[in-house]
């Protein structure tokens, strides 16, 4: 109800010009993927949003993304997808020494026997108020799983 009242109110043009507005949504290079098995990985998508001046801005809406595994010599292999509504997206909000962003963590898995070298991500954010769609895409390198202490202990 409060949003409807604001939308119907006459806003001073200077105030309207100064209001923060979403300009870009991007997949951050802080995104990571770590193998947990030869054809499985844990993926942390880091999504950054900013206004027209490059400042972080919060999102309210839906994020959708499709992920494909990139294995040399093969076509991209479907590895998973994710859809987050407004409340689930809000829970992914992070702000700290790595900046302000949304971190979406999910397991991914692909067919075959070979580990992927990267994961291709194609996604979009749909603004819950304006309905405008903001696409994002990128490639996340896949790193091997951390060796366990038993595997690295050579003192035995």
Short mmCIF file of C-alpha atoms in Angstrom, two decimals:
data_model
loop_
_atom_site.label_atom_id
_atom_site.label_comp_id
_atom_site.label_asym_id
_atom_site.label_seq_id
_atom_site.Cartn_x
_atom_site.Cartn_y
_atom_site.Cartn_z
CA UNK A 1 0.00 0.00 0.00
CA UNK A 2 2.81 2.42 0.84
CA UNK A 3 4.43 1.72 -2.54
CA UNK A 4 1.18 2.51 -4.34
CA UNK A 5 0.92 5.82 -2.48
CA UNK A 6 4.48 6.71 -3.48
CA UNK A 7 3.90 5.71 -7.11
CA UNK A 8 0.79 7.89 -7.29
CA UNK A 9 2.39 10.89 -5.55
CA UNK A 10 3.80 13.80 -7.50
CA UNK A 11 7.58 13.72 -7.12
CA UNK A 12 9.78 16.78 -7.40
CA UNK A 13 11.83 16.40 -10.64
CA UNK A 14 15.09 17.02 -8.77
CA UNK A 15 14.22 14.26 -6.29
CA UNK A 16 13.31 11.91 -9.14
CA UNK A 17 16.67 12.60 -10.83
CA UNK A 18 18.58 11.91 -7.61
CA UNK A 19 16.77 8.64 -6.77
CA UNK A 20 18.97 5.55 -7.10
CA UNK A 21 17.96 3.33 -9.99
CA UNK A 22 19.33 -0.01 -11.14
CA UNK A 23 21.57 0.29 -14.21
CA UNK A 24 23.54 -2.98 -14.41
CA UNK A 25 23.59 -6.53 -13.10
CA UNK A 26 26.74 -8.56 -13.69
CA UNK A 27 28.36 -11.87 -12.82
CA UNK A 28 31.38 -10.95 -10.68
CA UNK A 29 34.87 -12.37 -11.20
CA UNK A 30 34.63 -13.33 -7.49
CA UNK A 31 32.41 -16.26 -8.56
CA UNK A 32 33.98 -19.66 -7.85
CA UNK A 33 33.50 -23.32 -8.73
CA UNK A 34 35.28 -26.15 -6.92
CA UNK A 35 35.18 -29.80 -8.04
CA UNK A 36 33.74 -32.20 -5.49
CA UNK A 37 33.90 -35.20 -7.86
CA UNK A 38 34.99 -35.55 -11.51
CA UNK A 39 31.56 -34.41 -12.79
CA UNK A 40 30.26 -32.43 -9.81
CA UNK A 41 31.13 -29.01 -8.42
CA UNK A 42 29.99 -26.50 -5.86
CA UNK A 43 29.27 -23.20 -7.59
CA UNK A 44 29.14 -19.82 -5.87
CA UNK A 45 27.68 -17.23 -8.23
CA UNK A 46 28.54 -13.71 -7.13
CA UNK A 47 26.13 -11.23 -8.68
CA UNK A 48 26.84 -7.51 -8.48
CA UNK A 49 24.30 -4.76 -9.11
CA UNK A 50 24.94 -1.06 -9.49
CA UNK A 51 23.27 2.24 -10.24
CA UNK A 52 24.21 4.59 -13.09
CA UNK A 53 27.15 5.94 -11.07
CA UNK A 54 28.61 2.46 -10.42
CA UNK A 55 27.48 2.33 -6.79
CA UNK A 56 26.03 -0.88 -5.32
CA UNK A 57 22.25 -1.03 -5.22
CA UNK A 58 19.95 -3.66 -3.72
CA UNK A 59 17.77 -5.86 -5.91
CA UNK A 60 14.12 -6.82 -5.48
CA UNK A 61 12.91 -9.33 -8.02
CA UNK A 62 13.78 -12.70 -9.52
CA UNK A 63 17.12 -14.15 -10.66
CA UNK A 64 17.27 -17.04 -13.14
CA UNK A 65 20.44 -18.69 -14.41
CA UNK A 66 21.39 -21.70 -16.53
CA UNK A 67 24.79 -23.34 -16.16
CA UNK A 68 26.74 -25.43 -18.68
CA UNK A 69 29.97 -27.36 -18.06
CA UNK A 70 32.84 -26.63 -20.44
CA UNK A 71 34.89 -29.76 -21.18
CA UNK A 72 37.60 -29.54 -23.89
CA UNK A 73 36.53 -31.27 -27.11
CA UNK A 74 32.84 -31.41 -26.18
CA UNK A 75 29.87 -29.17 -26.73
CA UNK A 76 28.71 -27.34 -23.58
CA UNK A 77 26.98 -29.82 -21.26
CA UNK A 78 23.93 -28.77 -19.21
CA UNK A 79 24.97 -28.72 -15.55
CA UNK A 80 22.12 -27.04 -13.69
CA UNK A 81 19.88 -24.06 -13.26
CA UNK A 82 18.58 -21.87 -10.49
CA UNK A 83 15.61 -19.56 -9.95
CA UNK A 84 15.42 -17.31 -6.90
CA UNK A 85 12.33 -15.27 -6.07
CA UNK A 86 12.48 -11.96 -4.21
CA UNK A 87 12.69 -13.40 -0.66
CA UNK A 88 15.32 -16.04 -1.53
CA UNK A 89 17.34 -13.40 -3.40
CA UNK A 90 17.20 -11.08 -0.40
CA UNK A 91 18.72 -13.89 1.72
CA UNK A 92 21.71 -14.01 -0.68
CA UNK A 93 22.64 -10.34 -0.05
CA UNK A 94 26.18 -9.84 1.28
CA UNK A 95 28.17 -6.74 2.18
CA UNK A 96 31.70 -6.79 3.56
CA UNK A 97 35.37 -6.70 2.60
CA UNK A 98 34.54 -8.35 -0.76
CA UNK A 99 32.08 -5.56 -1.52
CA UNK A 100 28.32 -5.55 -1.79
CA UNK A 101 26.84 -8.39 -3.84
CA UNK A 102 24.54 -11.43 -3.87
CA UNK A 103 26.08 -14.89 -3.43
CA UNK A 104 24.05 -17.79 -4.81
CA UNK A 105 25.49 -21.19 -3.87
CA UNK A 106 24.40 -24.35 -5.66
CA UNK A 107 25.65 -27.80 -6.62
CA UNK A 108 26.08 -28.52 -10.33
CA UNK A 109 26.56 -31.84 -12.11
CA UNK A 110 27.11 -32.83 -15.74
CA UNK A 111 27.14 -36.02 -17.85
CA UNK A 112 30.37 -37.71 -18.82
CA UNK A 113 33.53 -38.73 -17.01
CA UNK A 114 35.77 -35.70 -17.51
CA UNK A 115 36.06 -32.74 -15.17
CA UNK A 116 35.02 -29.38 -16.58
CA UNK A 117 37.56 -26.59 -17.00
CA UNK A 118 34.90 -23.92 -16.62
CA UNK A 119 31.21 -23.31 -16.12
CA UNK A 120 29.32 -21.03 -18.48
CA UNK A 121 26.59 -19.02 -16.79
CA UNK A 122 23.73 -17.26 -18.60
CA UNK A 123 21.31 -15.45 -16.35
CA UNK A 124 18.92 -12.59 -15.89
CA UNK A 125 17.44 -10.46 -13.16
CA UNK A 126 13.81 -9.37 -13.57
CA UNK A 127 13.04 -6.25 -11.52
CA UNK A 128 10.03 -6.92 -9.32
CA UNK A 129 8.77 -3.33 -9.55
CA UNK A 130 9.46 -2.31 -13.15
CA UNK A 131 9.43 -5.73 -14.83
CA UNK A 132 12.61 -4.76 -16.69
CA UNK A 133 15.06 -7.59 -17.46
CA UNK A 134 18.81 -7.24 -16.85
CA UNK A 135 20.83 -10.07 -18.49
CA UNK A 136 24.21 -11.24 -17.22
CA UNK A 137 26.65 -13.91 -18.35
CA UNK A 138 30.16 -15.15 -17.81
CA UNK A 139 32.50 -18.08 -17.35
CA UNK A 140 33.62 -19.35 -13.96
CA UNK A 141 36.88 -21.37 -13.84
CA UNK A 142 36.60 -24.75 -12.13
CA UNK A 143 39.35 -25.53 -9.61
CA UNK A 144 40.22 -28.97 -8.24
CA UNK A 145 38.96 -29.97 -4.82
CA UNK A 146 41.24 -29.13 -1.91
CA UNK A 147 43.40 -32.11 -0.97
CA UNK A 148 42.48 -33.69 2.35
CA UNK A 149 44.95 -33.71 5.25
CA UNK A 150 45.32 -37.50 4.93
CA UNK A 151 46.23 -37.19 1.24
CA UNK A 152 48.90 -34.57 1.92
CA UNK A 153 50.38 -36.05 5.12
CA UNK A 154 53.70 -37.57 4.02
CA UNK A 155 55.06 -38.05 7.54
CA UNK A 156 53.56 -41.54 7.86
#
